[in-house]
Amino acid sequence: MADSVREAAGAMLPAGPVWSIPLAGKRAEIPASIDGVRARLDGKRLAAFDAVVDQTPAKHLVYVLLEHVLPTGAENSDPASVARLRAGDFTGVLDQDNTPVTVLDPPPATGEAVPAVWTVDEYNGEPPTEFPATIAGIRRTLAGEKLAEFEQETGRVAGQDLATALFRWSYPAEQKALDTAAFDRLADQEHAACRSSRTEAGS
């Protein structure tokens, strides 16, 4: 939770993504990125937040951010709105450009075991492939400038866009090449079938 309603109302907001959330008949502006939340925490609270962020599957990170930026007392002053947000309904939430915020993935169900990897199913003869779906897992696959770029982008991207950003970083270049090759083979087969059909029709 945020340290005070004053902070949640806009004081000390970092540069970067912001959510404007309707609460108790008013709007509360709160940081909407990992770095924005980090800027409001210190000591054990910061360490605990980082540990959870590192291990949470990408599609649920938006809910980790939400829990750490909800204004103090929001659950008492507007329990219905807080419950709606926690359930994944971000209706009325705007970003810093006044664009409605959409969250596609629902929160994890109680007791649900969420995989820490993404799986690409078998496709056109290629075997199934798994790749990391957490910040910690992706971080282990990177080094040097790539790792620094990943850390910078991950810290600044808006919560509703985190899953997409992490998927892009996680998806291995070699897997992209395999998928492209498989798609090209499939397209060639379809084109060959079409050409054959046209030839038979014209004979």
mmCIF file of C-alpha atoms in Angstrom:
data_model
loop_
_atom_site.group_PDB
_atom_site.id
_atom_site.type_symbol
_atom_site.label_atom_id
_atom_site.label_comp_id
_atom_site.label_asym_id
_atom_site.label_seq_id
_atom_site.Cartn_x
_atom_site.Cartn_y
_atom_site.Cartn_z
ATOM 1 C CA MET A 1 0.000 0.000 0.000
ATOM 2 C CA ALA A 2 1.074 3.605 -0.553
ATOM 3 C CA ASP A 3 2.469 5.435 2.462
ATOM 4 C CA SER A 4 -0.181 8.155 2.376
ATOM 5 C CA VAL A 5 -3.231 9.377 0.513
ATOM 6 C CA ARG A 6 -1.291 12.542 -0.302
ATOM 7 C CA GLU A 7 1.361 10.560 -2.165
ATOM 8 C CA ALA A 8 -1.326 8.581 -3.974
ATOM 9 C CA ALA A 9 -3.077 11.792 -4.997
ATOM 10 C CA GLY A 10 -0.070 12.874 -7.015
ATOM 11 C CA ALA A 11 2.663 14.139 -4.721
ATOM 12 C CA MET A 12 6.095 12.653 -5.386
ATOM 13 C CA LEU A 13 4.955 10.961 -8.595
ATOM 14 C CA PRO A 14 7.974 9.835 -10.644
ATOM 15 C CA ALA A 15 8.480 10.668 -14.285
ATOM 16 C CA GLY A 16 6.991 7.834 -16.259
ATOM 17 C CA PRO A 17 3.750 5.872 -16.506
ATOM 18 C CA VAL A 18 0.914 6.932 -14.210
ATOM 19 C CA TRP A 19 -2.536 5.532 -13.540
ATOM 20 C CA SER A 20 -5.475 7.784 -12.679
ATOM 21 C CA ILE A 21 -7.867 5.629 -10.667
ATOM 22 C CA PRO A 22 -11.438 6.538 -9.647
ATOM 23 C CA LEU A 23 -11.802 6.041 -5.902
ATOM 24 C CA ALA A 24 -14.512 7.249 -3.530
ATOM 25 C CA GLY A 25 -15.846 9.816 -6.016
ATOM 26 C CA LYS A 26 -12.406 11.290 -6.728
ATOM 27 C CA ARG A 27 -9.372 10.361 -8.832
ATOM 28 C CA ALA A 28 -6.065 9.199 -7.380
ATOM 29 C CA GLU A 29 -2.936 9.446 -9.506
ATOM 30 C CA ILE A 30 -0.447 6.695 -8.765
ATOM 31 C CA PRO A 31 2.754 5.374 -10.363
ATOM 32 C CA ALA A 32 2.185 2.553 -12.848
ATOM 33 C CA SER A 33 5.671 1.127 -13.345
ATOM 34 C CA ILE A 34 8.102 -1.007 -11.370
ATOM 35 C CA ASP A 35 10.527 1.899 -11.003
ATOM 36 C CA GLY A 36 7.654 4.142 -9.925
ATOM 37 C CA VAL A 37 6.768 1.761 -7.110
ATOM 38 C CA ARG A 38 10.423 1.283 -6.143
ATOM 39 C CA ALA A 39 10.807 5.029 -5.741
ATOM 40 C CA ARG A 40 8.219 4.933 -2.944
ATOM 41 C CA LEU A 41 9.708 2.054 -0.984
ATOM 42 C CA ASP A 42 12.868 1.490 0.995
ATOM 43 C CA GLY A 43 14.590 -1.086 3.167
ATOM 44 C CA LYS A 44 12.746 -4.337 3.752
ATOM 45 C CA ARG A 45 9.644 -3.201 1.861
ATOM 46 C CA LEU A 46 11.722 -2.545 -1.262
ATOM 47 C CA ALA A 47 13.537 -5.873 -0.958
ATOM 48 C CA ALA A 48 10.245 -7.729 -0.517
ATOM 49 C CA PHE A 49 8.715 -5.958 -3.519
ATOM 50 C CA ASP A 50 11.702 -6.741 -5.747
ATOM 51 C CA ALA A 51 11.620 -10.401 -4.708
ATOM 52 C CA VAL A 52 7.940 -10.738 -5.618
ATOM 53 C CA VAL A 53 8.352 -8.826 -8.897
ATOM 54 C CA ASP A 54 11.290 -11.005 -9.950
ATOM 55 C CA GLN A 55 9.384 -14.272 -9.477
ATOM 56 C CA THR A 56 5.843 -13.345 -10.557
ATOM 57 C CA PRO A 57 4.778 -14.633 -14.003
ATOM 58 C CA ALA A 58 4.571 -11.727 -16.444
ATOM 59 C CA LYS A 59 0.799 -11.767 -16.934
ATOM 60 C CA HIS A 60 0.208 -11.160 -13.219
ATOM 61 C CA LEU A 61 2.782 -8.426 -12.588
ATOM 62 C CA VAL A 62 0.174 -5.708 -13.095
ATOM 63 C CA TYR A 63 -1.583 -6.930 -9.940
ATOM 64 C CA VAL A 64 1.638 -6.819 -7.915
ATOM 65 C CA LEU A 65 2.042 -3.165 -8.888
ATOM 66 C CA LEU A 66 -1.593 -2.445 -8.083
ATOM 67 C CA GLU A 67 -1.287 -3.803 -4.541
ATOM 68 C CA HIS A 68 1.712 -1.577 -3.832
ATOM 69 C CA VAL A 69 0.200 1.674 -5.117
ATOM 70 C CA LEU A 70 -3.386 1.562 -3.875
ATOM 71 C CA PRO A 71 -3.832 4.554 -1.579
ATOM 72 C CA THR A 72 -3.797 3.917 2.133
ATOM 73 C CA GLY A 73 -7.378 3.467 3.319
ATOM 74 C CA ALA A 74 -8.763 2.833 -0.180
ATOM 75 C CA GLU A 75 -10.147 -0.544 0.829
ATOM 76 C CA ASN A 76 -12.177 1.123 3.578
ATOM 77 C CA SER A 77 -13.258 4.243 1.660
ATOM 78 C CA ASP A 78 -14.228 2.457 -1.575
ATOM 79 C CA PRO A 79 -14.192 -1.342 -1.130
ATOM 80 C CA ALA A 80 -16.241 -1.965 -4.291
ATOM 81 C CA SER A 81 -13.743 -0.161 -6.559
ATOM 82 C CA VAL A 82 -10.757 -1.851 -4.949
ATOM 83 C CA ALA A 83 -12.376 -5.264 -5.325
ATOM 84 C CA ARG A 84 -13.162 -4.517 -8.973
ATOM 85 C CA LEU A 85 -9.559 -3.519 -9.703
ATOM 86 C CA ARG A 86 -8.180 -6.576 -7.946
ATOM 87 C CA ALA A 87 -10.514 -8.718 -10.061
ATOM 88 C CA GLY A 88 -8.991 -7.282 -13.244
ATOM 89 C CA ASP A 89 -11.689 -4.735 -14.144
ATOM 90 C CA PHE A 90 -9.799 -1.490 -14.834
ATOM 91 C CA THR A 91 -12.845 0.375 -16.151
ATOM 92 C CA GLY A 92 -12.357 4.103 -15.583
ATOM 93 C CA VAL A 93 -8.597 3.849 -15.092
ATOM 94 C CA LEU A 94 -6.644 6.231 -17.358
ATOM 95 C CA ASP A 95 -2.966 6.464 -18.194
ATOM 96 C CA GLN A 96 -0.930 9.690 -18.245
ATOM 97 C CA ASP A 97 -2.300 10.470 -21.717
ATOM 98 C CA ASN A 98 -5.902 10.032 -20.526
ATOM 99 C CA THR A 99 -6.164 6.806 -22.501
ATOM 100 C CA PRO A 100 -8.261 4.021 -20.907
ATOM 101 C CA VAL A 101 -6.101 1.303 -19.368
ATOM 102 C CA THR A 102 -6.943 -2.255 -20.396
ATOM 103 C CA VAL A 103 -5.715 -5.334 -18.535
ATOM 104 C CA LEU A 104 -6.248 -8.519 -20.531
ATOM 105 C CA ASP A 105 -5.201 -11.199 -18.045
ATOM 106 C CA PRO A 106 -7.311 -11.921 -14.955
ATOM 107 C CA PRO A 107 -5.596 -12.258 -11.574
ATOM 108 C CA PRO A 108 -4.550 -15.751 -10.503
ATOM 109 C CA ALA A 109 -7.281 -17.765 -8.822
ATOM 110 C CA THR A 110 -6.771 -18.732 -5.205
ATOM 111 C CA GLY A 111 -4.404 -21.671 -5.082
ATOM 112 C CA GLU A 112 -3.744 -21.531 -8.828
ATOM 113 C CA ALA A 113 -0.272 -22.724 -9.833
ATOM 114 C CA VAL A 114 0.858 -20.331 -12.561
ATOM 115 C CA PRO A 115 3.734 -21.583 -14.751
ATOM 116 C CA ALA A 116 6.925 -19.526 -14.680
ATOM 117 C CA VAL A 117 7.483 -20.293 -18.359
ATOM 118 C CA TRP A 118 5.738 -19.715 -21.658
ATOM 119 C CA THR A 119 5.257 -22.732 -23.895
ATOM 120 C CA VAL A 120 5.194 -22.693 -27.670
ATOM 121 C CA ASP A 121 3.284 -25.768 -28.799
ATOM 122 C CA GLU A 122 4.455 -28.025 -31.575
ATOM 123 C CA TYR A 123 4.084 -26.173 -34.834
ATOM 124 C CA ASN A 124 4.545 -27.598 -38.325
ATOM 125 C CA GLY A 125 6.991 -30.257 -37.218
ATOM 126 C CA GLU A 126 8.914 -28.172 -34.666
ATOM 127 C CA PRO A 127 8.940 -29.565 -31.084
ATOM 128 C CA PRO A 128 7.297 -27.681 -28.179
ATOM 129 C CA THR A 129 9.558 -25.045 -26.622
ATOM 130 C CA GLU A 130 9.562 -23.393 -23.193
ATOM 131 C CA PHE A 131 11.067 -20.025 -22.329
ATOM 132 C CA PRO A 132 11.037 -17.922 -19.120
ATOM 133 C CA ALA A 133 8.010 -15.839 -18.170
ATOM 134 C CA THR A 134 9.480 -14.089 -15.120
ATOM 135 C CA ILE A 135 11.918 -11.202 -14.809
ATOM 136 C CA ALA A 136 14.383 -13.394 -12.908
ATOM 137 C CA GLY A 137 14.182 -16.108 -15.546
ATOM 138 C CA ILE A 138 14.686 -13.717 -18.454
ATOM 139 C CA ARG A 139 17.514 -11.953 -16.636
ATOM 140 C CA ARG A 140 19.462 -15.224 -16.481
ATOM 141 C CA THR A 141 19.413 -15.454 -20.294
ATOM 142 C CA LEU A 142 20.900 -11.973 -20.835
ATOM 143 C CA ALA A 143 24.241 -10.296 -20.251
ATOM 144 C CA GLY A 144 26.068 -7.035 -20.841
ATOM 145 C CA GLU A 145 24.272 -4.319 -22.781
ATOM 146 C CA LYS A 146 21.234 -6.512 -23.411
ATOM 147 C CA LEU A 147 20.775 -7.069 -19.669
ATOM 148 C CA ALA A 148 21.132 -3.346 -18.934
ATOM 149 C CA GLU A 149 18.610 -2.505 -21.662
ATOM 150 C CA PHE A 150 16.211 -5.115 -20.304
ATOM 151 C CA GLU A 151 16.457 -3.761 -16.745
ATOM 152 C CA GLN A 152 15.860 -0.214 -17.944
ATOM 153 C CA GLU A 153 12.842 -1.048 -20.092
ATOM 154 C CA THR A 154 11.295 -3.393 -17.535
ATOM 155 C CA GLY A 155 11.515 -0.754 -14.828
ATOM 156 C CA ARG A 156 9.834 1.950 -16.883
ATOM 157 C CA VAL A 157 7.118 0.173 -18.875
ATOM 158 C CA ALA A 158 3.506 0.645 -17.739
ATOM 159 C CA GLY A 159 2.041 -2.210 -15.718
ATOM 160 C CA GLN A 160 -0.606 -3.080 -18.321
ATOM 161 C CA ASP A 161 2.163 -3.510 -20.930
ATOM 162 C CA LEU A 162 4.591 -5.573 -18.841
ATOM 163 C CA ALA A 163 3.467 -8.987 -20.096
ATOM 164 C CA THR A 164 3.925 -7.959 -23.734
ATOM 165 C CA ALA A 165 7.340 -6.408 -23.055
ATOM 166 C CA LEU A 166 8.587 -9.461 -21.159
ATOM 167 C CA PHE A 167 7.297 -11.831 -23.838
ATOM 168 C CA ARG A 168 9.280 -9.922 -26.448
ATOM 169 C CA TRP A 169 12.460 -10.100 -24.343
ATOM 170 C CA SER A 170 11.965 -13.754 -23.475
ATOM 171 C CA TYR A 171 11.206 -15.101 -26.927
ATOM 172 C CA PRO A 172 14.554 -16.492 -28.139
ATOM 173 C CA ALA A 173 15.937 -15.296 -31.464
ATOM 174 C CA GLU A 174 16.491 -18.877 -32.537
ATOM 175 C CA GLN A 175 12.838 -19.700 -31.815
ATOM 176 C CA LYS A 176 11.739 -16.702 -33.863
ATOM 177 C CA ALA A 177 13.877 -18.002 -36.724
ATOM 178 C CA LEU A 178 12.321 -21.475 -36.428
ATOM 179 C CA ASP A 179 8.805 -20.020 -36.364
ATOM 180 C CA THR A 180 9.528 -17.839 -39.391
ATOM 181 C CA ALA A 181 10.976 -20.804 -41.284
ATOM 182 C CA ALA A 182 7.977 -22.966 -40.371
ATOM 183 C CA PHE A 183 5.577 -20.232 -41.473
ATOM 184 C CA ASP A 184 7.452 -19.808 -44.755
ATOM 185 C CA ARG A 185 7.309 -23.569 -45.405
ATOM 186 C CA LEU A 186 3.582 -23.601 -44.721
ATOM 187 C CA ALA A 187 3.041 -20.612 -47.014
ATOM 188 C CA ASP A 188 5.055 -22.290 -49.781
ATOM 189 C CA GLN A 189 2.967 -25.458 -49.440
ATOM 190 C CA GLU A 190 -0.276 -23.463 -49.660
ATOM 191 C CA HIS A 191 0.956 -21.511 -52.677
ATOM 192 C CA ALA A 192 2.054 -24.722 -54.388
ATOM 193 C CA ALA A 193 -1.383 -26.253 -53.756
ATOM 194 C CA CYS A 194 -3.075 -23.153 -55.198
ATOM 195 C CA ARG A 195 -0.882 -23.231 -58.289
ATOM 196 C CA SER A 196 -1.625 -26.923 -58.756
ATOM 197 C CA SER A 197 -5.376 -26.296 -58.433
ATOM 198 C CA ARG A 198 -5.247 -23.499 -61.008
ATOM 199 C CA THR A 199 -3.264 -25.685 -63.417
ATOM 200 C CA GLU A 200 -5.718 -28.573 -63.075
ATOM 201 C CA ALA A 201 -8.675 -26.246 -63.529
ATOM 202 C CA GLY A 202 -7.193 -24.792 -66.678
ATOM 203 C CA SER A 203 -6.297 -28.129 -68.318
#
